[in-house]
Amino acid sequence: MMLKTSWGLLALAASATLILWLGQYTDVDLRLADMVYDHARGVFPLQHAWFAEHFNHVILKALLSCLAGAAVVMALWDAWRPHLHWAPAKRLGMRVLGMSAISVPVLVSLLKRASTSHCPWDLERYGGHAPYIRLLEMMPAGVDAGHCLPGGHASSALWLIALSAFWWPAQPRKALGVGALMLAFALGVGFVQQLRGAHFLTHTLWSAWIACAVVMANYSLAKRQVFGYSSVPRNAALFEQ
């Protein structure tokens, strides 16, 4: 278990370095945004498209929020009145899922509010008012903060990565497969926002990195029973009799 944790931390460190390098030393963000921006008309053509603006940003987000709320309620209900038929692995997975449904979107939102980075559609390059500033660069005096990094919308789906906790560590391949599938889905949700000009690629990648780190932390906290929430109900022995 310690070896697996070490590999997880190493993966987080390596991926953070890669994302930082992409944003700080390459122009991948600008090149991708240029590809979806209509320079002749001065607009992002898909900014107000029904699928991108209404379905992805409103309807899908509402559905995911309801799903997150259900996960939290189920986790809290089990903490209050444990389901005697639940195996410890299922109880642990629900605990991690409920914790992640709250902590992933909240942490991403807080970091977004504290950031100075602007969204593509706010940049002078794309008809806006703000200069393009990389993550480690200082915002020029007199320019308001953009509050656009990391990507907030992707976090509405990124907490689903915690579904992998139901199979970890007993079935590592299945756990990693489920986690990868949920990560791909969430990145797709974030990608549609990129098509609208709402975020850069690295904005979404940082959200994904934060979500993975939070889910790992939540799993560690739940496994150690930091909150005094046992994975085995007190009356389980009575039920088995």
XYZ file of C-alpha atoms in Angstrom:
241
model
C 0.000 0.000 0.000
C 2.831 2.397 0.839
C 4.445 1.580 -2.511
C 1.206 2.355 -4.359
C 0.880 5.628 -2.460
C 4.437 6.565 -3.393
C 3.712 5.898 -7.063
C 0.581 8.042 -6.809
C 2.489 10.955 -5.316
C 5.190 10.578 -7.963
C 2.542 10.662 -10.693
C 1.056 13.839 -9.205
C 4.460 15.513 -9.056
C 5.332 14.534 -12.631
C 1.960 15.619 -14.039
C 2.093 18.960 -12.200
C 5.524 19.613 -13.693
C 4.233 18.753 -17.169
C 1.162 20.990 -16.900
C 3.264 23.872 -15.565
C 5.712 23.449 -18.426
C 2.907 23.398 -20.996
C 1.431 26.640 -19.699
C 4.640 28.485 -18.932
C 6.984 27.501 -21.760
C 4.753 26.545 -24.697
C 1.991 28.269 -26.646
C -0.335 25.266 -26.698
C -3.084 27.221 -24.928
C -3.009 30.036 -27.467
C -2.712 27.736 -30.471
C -5.723 25.678 -29.456
C -7.757 28.814 -28.717
C -6.725 30.280 -32.083
C -8.090 27.163 -33.787
C -11.605 27.699 -32.427
C -11.628 31.503 -32.737
C -12.991 33.170 -35.866
C -10.552 36.038 -36.436
C -12.564 37.432 -39.346
C -15.728 37.815 -37.273
C -13.943 38.426 -33.972
C -15.911 35.766 -32.052
C -15.758 32.227 -30.746
C -18.428 30.675 -33.012
C -19.420 28.029 -30.457
C -19.652 30.397 -27.501
C -23.447 30.467 -27.600
C -24.090 27.154 -29.349
C -26.952 25.225 -27.698
C -24.917 22.115 -26.928
C -21.987 24.067 -25.501
C -23.772 26.844 -23.625
C -27.102 25.334 -22.573
C -26.637 21.576 -22.466
C -23.022 21.301 -21.310
C -22.870 24.385 -19.108
C -26.409 24.395 -17.683
C -28.284 21.114 -18.081
C -25.378 18.707 -17.636
C -23.985 20.736 -14.748
C -27.375 20.632 -13.007
C -27.586 16.859 -13.463
C -24.072 16.379 -12.114
C -24.833 18.646 -9.165
C -27.911 16.549 -8.331
C -25.806 13.402 -8.583
C -23.197 14.921 -6.286
C -25.882 15.860 -3.788
C -27.221 12.304 -3.839
C -23.732 10.924 -3.169
C -23.303 13.247 -0.189
C -26.721 12.325 1.219
C -26.021 8.600 0.874
C -22.655 8.934 2.585
C -24.122 10.964 5.445
C -27.076 8.610 5.816
C -24.751 5.632 6.088
C -22.680 7.487 8.667
C -25.831 8.015 10.726
C -27.551 4.692 10.091
C -25.042 2.267 8.556
C -26.327 -0.147 5.936
C -25.654 -3.569 7.426
C -25.481 -5.233 4.017
C -22.679 -2.973 2.752
C -19.202 -4.493 2.591
C -16.373 -2.375 4.050
C -15.061 -1.637 0.537
C -18.448 -0.277 -0.565
C -18.772 1.811 2.583
C -15.282 3.232 2.104
C -15.993 3.981 -1.548
C -19.220 5.818 -0.722
C -17.427 7.796 1.940
C -14.702 8.881 -0.494
C -17.284 9.670 -3.182
C -19.345 11.834 -0.835
C -16.299 13.689 0.432
C -15.034 14.286 -3.111
C -18.431 15.461 -4.388
C -18.077 18.415 -2.028
C -14.346 19.048 -1.731
C -13.353 18.896 -5.423
C -15.769 21.598 -6.713
C -15.321 23.749 -3.596
C -11.509 23.732 -3.719
C -11.438 24.430 -7.462
C -13.892 27.291 -6.972
C -11.815 28.811 -4.154
C -8.602 28.602 -6.168
C -10.379 30.101 -9.155
C -11.550 33.061 -7.096
C -7.974 33.625 -5.904
C -6.382 33.472 -9.371
C -5.476 36.390 -11.621
C -5.614 34.507 -14.952
C -8.214 35.585 -17.497
C -10.438 33.477 -19.712
C -9.650 33.486 -23.466
C -12.717 35.548 -24.383
C -11.510 38.298 -22.009
C -8.116 38.660 -23.698
C -7.165 41.416 -26.118
C -6.056 38.683 -28.525
C -9.686 37.577 -28.793
C -11.476 40.910 -28.703
C -11.398 41.400 -24.925
C -9.583 43.870 -22.692
C -6.963 41.898 -20.741
C -3.381 40.938 -21.659
C -2.312 37.299 -21.836
C -0.411 36.470 -18.646
C 1.077 33.081 -17.876
C 0.670 31.407 -14.501
C 4.025 32.484 -13.036
C 3.919 36.012 -14.432
C 2.664 39.088 -12.595
C -0.491 40.848 -13.725
C 0.258 44.426 -14.888
C -0.833 47.201 -12.553
C -4.350 48.425 -13.168
C -5.593 45.171 -14.691
C -8.267 43.394 -12.674
C -7.879 39.727 -11.845
C -9.584 37.335 -14.233
C -10.510 34.534 -11.791
C -10.440 31.893 -14.538
C -7.831 29.334 -13.429
C -8.441 26.455 -12.771
C -11.471 25.600 -14.894
C -14.520 25.547 -12.657
C -17.009 23.816 -14.937
C -14.905 20.673 -15.334
C -14.916 20.234 -11.557
C -18.656 19.553 -11.703
C -17.702 16.188 -13.232
C -14.164 15.626 -11.922
C -15.340 14.417 -8.505
C -16.579 11.276 -10.296
C -12.951 10.099 -10.357
C -13.652 9.039 -6.760
C -15.768 6.160 -8.100
C -12.466 4.304 -8.448
C -12.334 4.065 -4.641
C -15.000 1.335 -4.714
C -12.479 -1.085 -6.254
C -9.191 0.164 -4.791
C -6.937 -1.592 -3.828
C -8.593 -5.028 -4.233
C -9.116 -4.621 -7.996
C -6.497 -2.066 -9.108
C -7.053 -2.513 -12.845
C -10.784 -1.962 -12.552
C -10.241 0.978 -10.201
C -7.789 2.617 -12.596
C -10.067 1.893 -15.550
C -13.089 3.484 -13.882
C -10.989 6.442 -12.747
C -9.573 6.928 -16.251
C -13.054 6.734 -17.796
C -14.433 9.345 -15.401
C -11.377 11.539 -15.972
C -11.899 11.345 -19.734
C -15.568 12.268 -19.320
C -14.708 15.271 -17.128
C -11.992 16.418 -19.528
C -14.584 16.236 -22.292
C -16.882 18.478 -20.260
C -14.000 20.922 -19.847
C -13.055 20.657 -23.526
C -16.482 21.911 -24.591
C -15.836 24.986 -22.466
C -12.565 25.457 -24.315
C -14.471 25.399 -27.599
C -16.594 28.273 -26.270
C -13.512 30.338 -25.406
C -14.233 30.036 -21.684
C -10.983 28.277 -20.728
C -7.559 27.266 -21.943
C -6.354 23.665 -22.035
C -4.136 24.105 -18.974
C -7.075 25.511 -17.008
C -8.850 22.178 -17.447
C -5.692 20.166 -16.823
C -5.054 21.954 -13.526
C -8.625 21.209 -12.451
C -8.056 17.539 -13.253
C -4.794 17.531 -11.304
C -6.450 19.130 -8.277
C -9.295 16.611 -8.416
C -6.892 13.653 -8.510
C -4.933 15.052 -5.572
C -8.107 15.688 -3.561
C -9.505 12.212 -4.241
C -6.209 10.654 -3.128
C -6.264 12.749 0.036
C -9.896 11.868 0.719
C -9.151 8.177 0.316
C -6.266 8.440 2.763
C -8.413 10.318 5.288
C -11.304 7.891 4.975
C -9.034 4.857 5.227
C -7.461 6.191 8.410
C -10.903 6.964 9.858
C -9.814 10.513 10.712
C -13.434 11.506 11.273
C -14.208 8.514 13.454
C -16.413 6.938 10.786
C -15.860 3.190 11.037
C -16.172 1.073 7.918
C -17.973 -1.620 9.940
C -21.254 -0.817 11.751
C -21.252 -1.536 15.489
C -24.274 -3.846 15.218
C -22.950 -5.835 12.249
C -22.077 -8.780 14.486
C -25.606 -8.841 15.887
C -27.037 -8.823 12.388
C -24.852 -11.771 11.333
C -26.103 -13.797 14.296
